[in-house]
Tab-separated table of C-alpha atoms in Angstrom:
chain	number	residue	atom	x	y	z
T	1	UNK	CA	84.881	117.576	114.793
T	2	UNK	CA	82.720	115.013	114.135
T	3	UNK	CA	79.664	113.478	116.153
T	4	UNK	CA	77.994	110.323	115.020
T	5	UNK	CA	74.494	109.357	117.734
T	6	UNK	CA	72.436	106.216	117.305
T	7	UNK	CA	69.665	105.511	118.520
T	8	UNK	CA	67.099	103.022	118.666
T	9	UNK	CA	67.980	99.857	119.606
T	10	UNK	CA	66.473	97.386	121.978
T	11	UNK	CA	64.914	94.221	122.855
T	12	UNK	CA	62.679	92.244	120.329
T	13	UNK	CA	60.993	89.219	120.057
T	14	UNK	CA	61.673	87.090	116.527
T	15	UNK	CA	59.310	89.086	114.008
T	16	UNK	CA	59.161	92.043	115.308
T	17	UNK	CA	60.467	95.532	114.361
T	18	UNK	CA	63.238	98.420	115.255
T	19	UNK	CA	64.089	101.613	113.742
T	20	UNK	CA	67.967	102.818	114.179
T	21	UNK	CA	68.144	106.374	113.707
T	22	UNK	CA	71.666	108.304	113.249
T	23	UNK	CA	72.455	112.145	113.382
T	24	UNK	CA	76.349	113.296	112.170
T	25	UNK	CA	76.529	116.624	113.870
T	26	UNK	CA	79.525	118.955	114.113
T	27	UNK	CA	82.200	120.282	111.141
T	28	UNK	CA	80.202	118.456	107.949
T	29	UNK	CA	81.084	120.059	104.653
T	30	UNK	CA	79.029	117.296	102.874
T	31	UNK	CA	78.142	113.579	103.711
T	32	UNK	CA	79.759	111.189	100.980
T	33	UNK	CA	78.294	107.701	102.183
T	34	UNK	CA	76.647	106.691	105.200
T	35	UNK	CA	75.925	102.762	105.717
T	36	UNK	CA	74.779	100.389	108.832
T	37	UNK	CA	77.519	97.307	110.246
T	38	UNK	CA	77.310	95.426	113.081
T	39	UNK	CA	79.267	93.040	114.562
T	40	UNK	CA	78.028	89.900	116.990
T	41	UNK	CA	79.804	88.480	119.938
T	42	UNK	CA	82.686	86.773	117.883
T	43	UNK	CA	82.662	87.648	114.873
T	44	UNK	CA	83.709	90.448	112.119
T	45	UNK	CA	81.781	93.493	111.547
T	46	UNK	CA	79.602	93.217	108.312
T	47	UNK	CA	78.394	95.571	106.036
T	48	UNK	CA	74.123	95.695	107.028
T	49	UNK	CA	73.183	97.906	104.271
T	50	UNK	CA	75.468	101.405	102.779
T	51	UNK	CA	73.972	104.587	101.363
T	52	UNK	CA	76.343	106.290	99.340
T	53	UNK	CA	75.106	109.656	98.357
T	54	UNK	CA	74.280	109.737	94.858
T	55	UNK	CA	71.137	107.675	96.380
T	56	UNK	CA	71.516	103.613	95.179
T	57	UNK	CA	71.975	101.724	98.371
T	58	UNK	CA	73.236	98.033	99.481
T	59	UNK	CA	72.459	95.354	101.735
T	60	UNK	CA	73.802	92.398	102.984
T	61	UNK	CA	71.956	89.175	101.490
T	62	UNK	CA	71.041	88.121	105.007
T	63	UNK	CA	68.697	91.184	105.396
T	64	UNK	CA	67.523	91.673	101.601
T	65	UNK	CA	63.675	92.285	102.129
T	66	UNK	CA	63.979	92.720	105.286
T	67	UNK	CA	65.833	96.022	106.062
T	68	UNK	CA	65.586	99.448	104.365
T	69	UNK	CA	68.039	101.975	105.169
T	70	UNK	CA	67.454	105.531	104.460
T	71	UNK	CA	69.098	109.375	104.529
T	72	UNK	CA	67.561	112.339	105.461
T	73	UNK	CA	70.354	114.985	103.865
T	74	UNK	CA	68.794	117.949	105.086
T	75	UNK	CA	69.030	116.492	108.749
T	76	UNK	CA	72.716	114.334	107.993
T	77	UNK	CA	70.428	111.549	109.318
T	78	UNK	CA	70.360	107.967	108.067
T	79	UNK	CA	68.027	105.492	109.279
T	80	UNK	CA	67.621	101.573	109.759
T	81	UNK	CA	63.765	100.056	109.164
T	82	UNK	CA	63.930	96.249	110.748
T	83	UNK	CA	61.284	94.099	109.948
T	84	UNK	CA	60.512	90.446	110.157
T	85	UNK	CA	63.776	90.900	113.085
T	86	UNK	CA	65.423	87.400	112.683
T	87	UNK	CA	67.852	86.020	116.679
T	88	UNK	CA	70.567	85.808	114.192
T	89	UNK	CA	69.979	89.789	113.244
T	90	UNK	CA	71.076	89.988	117.394
T	91	UNK	CA	74.498	92.369	117.090
T	92	UNK	CA	75.490	95.694	118.042
T	93	UNK	CA	74.477	98.086	115.571
T	94	UNK	CA	76.826	101.089	114.398
T	95	UNK	CA	76.335	103.743	112.422
T	96	UNK	CA	79.153	104.336	109.955
T	97	UNK	CA	79.803	107.867	107.556
T	98	UNK	CA	81.885	108.641	104.830
T	99	UNK	CA	82.969	113.100	105.220
T	100	UNK	CA	84.571	115.562	103.631
T	101	UNK	CA	84.624	118.401	106.791
T	102	UNK	CA	85.049	121.566	106.649
T	103	UNK	CA	88.201	121.267	107.017
T	104	UNK	CA	88.401	119.429	103.513
T	105	UNK	CA	89.720	116.146	105.091
T	106	UNK	CA	87.692	113.163	103.788
T	107	UNK	CA	86.814	111.425	107.064
T	108	UNK	CA	85.400	108.051	107.957
T	109	UNK	CA	83.411	108.329	111.268
T	110	UNK	CA	81.567	105.658	113.367
T	111	UNK	CA	78.999	106.066	116.126
T	112	UNK	CA	79.020	104.164	119.651
T	113	UNK	CA	77.058	101.332	118.575
T	114	UNK	CA	73.193	100.608	119.390
T	115	UNK	CA	72.327	97.141	120.644
T	116	UNK	CA	69.691	95.219	118.925
T	117	UNK	CA	68.568	91.838	120.457
T	118	UNK	CA	65.490	89.461	118.852
T	119	UNK	CA	64.333	87.020	121.011
T	120	UNK	CA	63.214	83.502	120.010
């Protein structure tokens, strides 16, 4: 079994910064990709930033230049540094991981979500 545990959400004023962290643990053989998604009330879940194992990154247009995703492969963690936050960034943020388990299955996992609220 695999778990993703997130931390770092909270309330911040517009223009402020937050850092989200996610740690994967359990029966992990390798992590193929990690990413952050978000879901605002009444909206579909959307990709915010992704990072495959090769080190490349991709970002939603709405966060380019403001958010930075990073991974620590040795610790099986992924972080999202969010700067210049806007009220429209308010959402529940979810960690995602594409993992090959120790029983040789490739599976996708989600964290429990962490609330980010940006006040104007």
